[in-house]
Short mmCIF file of C-alpha atoms in Angstrom, two decimals:
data_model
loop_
_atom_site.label_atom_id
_atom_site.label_comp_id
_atom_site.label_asym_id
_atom_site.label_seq_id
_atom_site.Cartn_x
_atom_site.Cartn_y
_atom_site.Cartn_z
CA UNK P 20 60.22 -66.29 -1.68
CA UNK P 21 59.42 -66.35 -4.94
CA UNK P 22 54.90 -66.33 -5.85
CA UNK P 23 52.43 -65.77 -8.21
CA UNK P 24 48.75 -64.47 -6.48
CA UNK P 25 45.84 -64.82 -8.67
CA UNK P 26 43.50 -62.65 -6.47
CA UNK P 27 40.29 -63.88 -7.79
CA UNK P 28 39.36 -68.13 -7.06
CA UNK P 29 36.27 -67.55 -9.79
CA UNK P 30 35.73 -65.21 -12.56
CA UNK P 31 32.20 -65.18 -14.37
CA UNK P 32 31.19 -63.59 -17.11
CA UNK P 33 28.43 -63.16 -19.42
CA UNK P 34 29.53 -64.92 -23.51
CA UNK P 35 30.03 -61.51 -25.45
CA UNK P 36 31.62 -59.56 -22.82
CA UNK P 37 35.15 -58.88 -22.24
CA UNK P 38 36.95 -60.98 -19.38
CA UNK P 39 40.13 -60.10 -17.48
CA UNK P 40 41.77 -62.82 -15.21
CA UNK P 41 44.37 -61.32 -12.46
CA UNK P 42 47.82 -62.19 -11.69
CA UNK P 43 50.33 -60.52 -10.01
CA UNK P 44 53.65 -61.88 -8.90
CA UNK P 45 56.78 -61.37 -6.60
CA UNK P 46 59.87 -62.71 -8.30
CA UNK P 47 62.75 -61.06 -8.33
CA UNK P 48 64.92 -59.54 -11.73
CA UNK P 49 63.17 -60.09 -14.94
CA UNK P 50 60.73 -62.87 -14.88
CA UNK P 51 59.03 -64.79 -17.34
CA UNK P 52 55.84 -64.66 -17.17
CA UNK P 53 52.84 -67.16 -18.23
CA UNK P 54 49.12 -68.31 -18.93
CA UNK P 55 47.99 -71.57 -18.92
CA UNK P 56 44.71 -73.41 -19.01
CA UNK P 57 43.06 -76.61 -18.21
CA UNK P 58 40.10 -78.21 -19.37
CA UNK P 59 39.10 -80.44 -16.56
CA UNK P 60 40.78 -84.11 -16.72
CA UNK P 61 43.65 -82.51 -18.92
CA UNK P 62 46.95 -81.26 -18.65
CA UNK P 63 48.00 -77.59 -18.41
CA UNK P 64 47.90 -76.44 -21.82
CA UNK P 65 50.27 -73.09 -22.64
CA UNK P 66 48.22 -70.04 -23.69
CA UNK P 67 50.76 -67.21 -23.95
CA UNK P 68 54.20 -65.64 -22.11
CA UNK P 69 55.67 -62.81 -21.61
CA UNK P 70 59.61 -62.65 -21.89
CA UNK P 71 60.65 -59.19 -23.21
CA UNK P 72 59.76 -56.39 -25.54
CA UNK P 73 55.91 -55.14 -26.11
CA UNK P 74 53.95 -55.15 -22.97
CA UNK P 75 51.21 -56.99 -24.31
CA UNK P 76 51.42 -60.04 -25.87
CA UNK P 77 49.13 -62.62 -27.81
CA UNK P 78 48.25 -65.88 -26.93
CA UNK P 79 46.38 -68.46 -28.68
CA UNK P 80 42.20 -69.05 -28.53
CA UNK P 81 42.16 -64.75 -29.04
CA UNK P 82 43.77 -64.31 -25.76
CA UNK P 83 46.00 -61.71 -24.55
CA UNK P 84 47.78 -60.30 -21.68
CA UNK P 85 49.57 -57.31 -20.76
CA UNK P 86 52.83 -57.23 -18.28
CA UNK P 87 53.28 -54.13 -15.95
CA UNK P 88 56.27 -53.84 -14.17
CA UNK P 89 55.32 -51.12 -11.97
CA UNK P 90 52.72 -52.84 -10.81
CA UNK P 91 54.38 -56.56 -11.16
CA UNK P 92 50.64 -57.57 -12.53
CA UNK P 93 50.41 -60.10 -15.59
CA UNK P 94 46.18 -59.94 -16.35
CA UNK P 95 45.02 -61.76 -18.82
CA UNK P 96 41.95 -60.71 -21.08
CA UNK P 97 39.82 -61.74 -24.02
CA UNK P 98 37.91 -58.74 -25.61
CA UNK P 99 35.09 -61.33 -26.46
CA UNK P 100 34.25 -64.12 -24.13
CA UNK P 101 32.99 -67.63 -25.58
CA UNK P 102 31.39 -70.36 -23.27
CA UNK P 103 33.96 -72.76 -24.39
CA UNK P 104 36.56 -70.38 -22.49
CA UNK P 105 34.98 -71.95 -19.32
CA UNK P 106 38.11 -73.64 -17.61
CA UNK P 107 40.84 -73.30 -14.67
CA UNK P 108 43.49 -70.39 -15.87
CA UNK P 109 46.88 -70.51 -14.31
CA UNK P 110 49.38 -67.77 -14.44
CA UNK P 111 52.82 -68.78 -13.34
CA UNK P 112 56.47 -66.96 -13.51
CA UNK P 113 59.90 -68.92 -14.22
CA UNK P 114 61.78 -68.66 -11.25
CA UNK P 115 65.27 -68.04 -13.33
CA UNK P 116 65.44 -71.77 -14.61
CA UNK P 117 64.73 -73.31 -11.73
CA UNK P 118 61.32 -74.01 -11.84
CA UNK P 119 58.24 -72.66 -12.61
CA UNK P 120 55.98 -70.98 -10.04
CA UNK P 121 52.32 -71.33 -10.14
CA UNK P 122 49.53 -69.32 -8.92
CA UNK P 123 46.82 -71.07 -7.15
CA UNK P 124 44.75 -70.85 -10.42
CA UNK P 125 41.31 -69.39 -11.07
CA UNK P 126 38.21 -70.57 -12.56
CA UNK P 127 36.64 -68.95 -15.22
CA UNK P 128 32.63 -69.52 -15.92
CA UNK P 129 31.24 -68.03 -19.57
CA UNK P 130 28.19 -67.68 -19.04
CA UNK P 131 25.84 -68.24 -22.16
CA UNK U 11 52.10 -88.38 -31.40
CA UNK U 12 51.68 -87.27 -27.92
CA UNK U 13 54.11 -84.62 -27.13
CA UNK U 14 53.99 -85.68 -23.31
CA UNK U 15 53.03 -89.03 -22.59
CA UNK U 16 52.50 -90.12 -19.10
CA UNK U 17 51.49 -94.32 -17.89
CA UNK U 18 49.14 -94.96 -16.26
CA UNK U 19 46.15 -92.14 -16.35
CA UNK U 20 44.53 -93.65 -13.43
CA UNK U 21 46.36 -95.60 -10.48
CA UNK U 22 44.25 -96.62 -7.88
CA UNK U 23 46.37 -98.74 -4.62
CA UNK U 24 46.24 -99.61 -0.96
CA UNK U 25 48.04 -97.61 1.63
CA UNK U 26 52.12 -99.11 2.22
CA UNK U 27 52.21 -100.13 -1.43
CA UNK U 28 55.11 -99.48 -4.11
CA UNK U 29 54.23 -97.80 -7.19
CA UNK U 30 55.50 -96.05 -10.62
CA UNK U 31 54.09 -93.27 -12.69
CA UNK U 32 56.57 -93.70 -15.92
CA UNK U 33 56.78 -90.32 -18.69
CA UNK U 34 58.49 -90.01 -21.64
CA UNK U 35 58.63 -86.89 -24.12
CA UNK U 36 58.98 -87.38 -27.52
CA UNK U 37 60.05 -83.24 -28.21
CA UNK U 38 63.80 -83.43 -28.00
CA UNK U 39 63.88 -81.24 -24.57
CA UNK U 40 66.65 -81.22 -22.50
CA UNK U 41 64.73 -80.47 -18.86
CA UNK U 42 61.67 -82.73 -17.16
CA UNK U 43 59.64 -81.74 -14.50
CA UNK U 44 57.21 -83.29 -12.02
CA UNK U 45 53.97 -81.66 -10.21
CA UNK U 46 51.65 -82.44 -7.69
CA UNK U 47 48.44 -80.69 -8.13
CA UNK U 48 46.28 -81.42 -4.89
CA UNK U 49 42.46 -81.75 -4.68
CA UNK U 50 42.19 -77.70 -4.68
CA UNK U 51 44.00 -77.96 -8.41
CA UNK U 52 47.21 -76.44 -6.48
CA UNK U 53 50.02 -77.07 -8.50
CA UNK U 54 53.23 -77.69 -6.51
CA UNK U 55 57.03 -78.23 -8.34
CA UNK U 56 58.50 -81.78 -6.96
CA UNK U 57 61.42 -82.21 -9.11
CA UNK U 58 63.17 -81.00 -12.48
CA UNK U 59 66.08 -82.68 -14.64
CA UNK U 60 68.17 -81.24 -16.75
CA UNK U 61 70.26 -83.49 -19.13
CA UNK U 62 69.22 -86.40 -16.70
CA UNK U 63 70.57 -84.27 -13.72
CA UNK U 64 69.02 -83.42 -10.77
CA UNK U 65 68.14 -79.46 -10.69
CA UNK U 66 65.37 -79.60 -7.95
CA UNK U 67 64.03 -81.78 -5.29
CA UNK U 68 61.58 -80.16 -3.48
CA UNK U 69 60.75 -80.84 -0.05
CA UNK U 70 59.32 -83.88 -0.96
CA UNK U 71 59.56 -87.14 1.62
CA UNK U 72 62.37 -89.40 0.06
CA UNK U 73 59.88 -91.65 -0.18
CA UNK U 74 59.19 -90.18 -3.62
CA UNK U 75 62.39 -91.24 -6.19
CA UNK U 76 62.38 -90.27 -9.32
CA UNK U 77 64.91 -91.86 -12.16
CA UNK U 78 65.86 -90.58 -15.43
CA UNK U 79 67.60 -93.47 -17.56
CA UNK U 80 68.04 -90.28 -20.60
CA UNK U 81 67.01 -87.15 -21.65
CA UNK U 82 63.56 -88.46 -22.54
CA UNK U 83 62.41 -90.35 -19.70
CA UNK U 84 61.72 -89.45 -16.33
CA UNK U 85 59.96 -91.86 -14.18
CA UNK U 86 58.19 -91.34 -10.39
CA UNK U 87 58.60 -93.51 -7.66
CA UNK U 88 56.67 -93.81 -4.79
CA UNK U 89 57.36 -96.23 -1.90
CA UNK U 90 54.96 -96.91 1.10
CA UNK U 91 51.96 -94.94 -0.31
CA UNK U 92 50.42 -92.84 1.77
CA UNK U 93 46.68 -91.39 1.66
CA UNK U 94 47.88 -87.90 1.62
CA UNK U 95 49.92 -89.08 -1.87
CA UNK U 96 46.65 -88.57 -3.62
CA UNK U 97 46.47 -86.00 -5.79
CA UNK U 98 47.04 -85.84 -9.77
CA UNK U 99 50.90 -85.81 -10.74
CA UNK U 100 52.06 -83.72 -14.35
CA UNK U 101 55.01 -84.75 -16.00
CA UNK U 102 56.22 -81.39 -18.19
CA UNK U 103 59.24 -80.77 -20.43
CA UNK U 104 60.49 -77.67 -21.70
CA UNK U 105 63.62 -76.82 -23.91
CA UNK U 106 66.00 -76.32 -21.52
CA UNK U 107 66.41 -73.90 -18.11
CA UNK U 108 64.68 -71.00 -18.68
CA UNK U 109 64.08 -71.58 -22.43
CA UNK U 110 60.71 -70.97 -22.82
CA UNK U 111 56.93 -72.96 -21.84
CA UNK U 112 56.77 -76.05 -20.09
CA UNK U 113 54.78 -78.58 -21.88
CA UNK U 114 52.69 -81.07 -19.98
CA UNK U 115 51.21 -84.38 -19.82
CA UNK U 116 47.63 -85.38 -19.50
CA UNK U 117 48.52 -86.18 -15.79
CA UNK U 118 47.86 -89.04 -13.62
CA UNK U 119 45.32 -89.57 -11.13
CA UNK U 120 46.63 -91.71 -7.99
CA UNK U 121 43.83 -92.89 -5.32
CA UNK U 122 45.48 -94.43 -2.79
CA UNK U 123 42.62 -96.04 -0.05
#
């Protein structure tokens, strides 16, 4: 079956420092692979995917991840945390068109 | 305008009652989606259109319909409410299959007591 595992339920980190957010994922072929976050009482709002090409990509708010196939991991990092980064993350992977699977999501906490 | 809207935010309703959660997208995609995301923010895949046809129904109780009059619109169903149907529900679009990011709606909450 196709997953996502986010390792980590709650990140925390001090405002300044850099901040890395797990993922890894068992899907099958080439996924796509994504970042989202939620603000609490909002909607799932897209940060950043990977499709093909460069191994890292860039995301919006400064964010960035990098894809590694060897290791089927999808970690997303800021090199600068802010306390307004304080939210639920979600990394998911298209499951070929069908859907989209999520991981179970993990909270980050910037400290100030 | 709102990419992604979804009526009502809030739905709050006894147990064994009928209820809809409409959405509508305003982005010109071709595929809809809807989520459950339970009380520990789990976010689980219930159904996806395409071009108003079904692609996915998830093991969902057929208690939950969903309807999708065009490519803009697709509407949630819910007969005989049950307390374990409370949980937030996200309407998303996206492009098409495998096109790119789903985008979602501000979600909404259902209480059923």
């Amino acid at each position: 079956a196709q997953s996502v595992a986010q390792p980590e339920d709650q990140v925390n980190v001090a405002e300044g420092n850099p901040l890395t957010v797990k993922c890894t994922y068992s899907v099958s072929g080439n996924p796509y692979l994504f970042w989202y976050v939620q603000y609490p009482n909002r909607g799932l709002q897209f940060l950043l995917k990977y499709i093909t090409g460069d191994n890292l990509v860039k995301g919006s708010y400064g964010f960035e991840a990098e894809f590694n196939k060897s290791q089927t991991s999808f970690h997303l990092k800021k090199p600068s945390a802010l306390v307004s980064d304080s939210a639920l993350y979600f990394c998911a992977a298209d499951n070929y068109g069908q859907n989209f699977v999520f991981g179970p999501g993990t909270r980050l906490s910037v400290l100030p | 305008d709102t990419a992604v809207s979804q009526t009502p935010k809030y739905l709050v309703t006894q147990m064994g009652n009928d209820k809809s959660i409409k959405c509508e997208q305003n982005l010109g995609h071709d595929t809809m989606y809807w989520y459950k995301q339970d009380s520990k923010k789990f976010l689980k895949i219930m159904f996806s259109y395409n071009n108003k046809e079904l692609i996915i129904n998830e093991t969902v109780p057929n208690r939950f319909s969903p309807k999708s009059p065009d490519k803009a619109h697709l509407n949630l169903h819910i007969n005989s409410l049950e307390l374990g149907d409370s949980a937030v529900y996200f309407c998303a679009s996206s492009p098409g299959l495998r096109s790119g990011e789903l985008f979602f709606g501000e979600g909404s909450r259902l209480t059923v007591l």
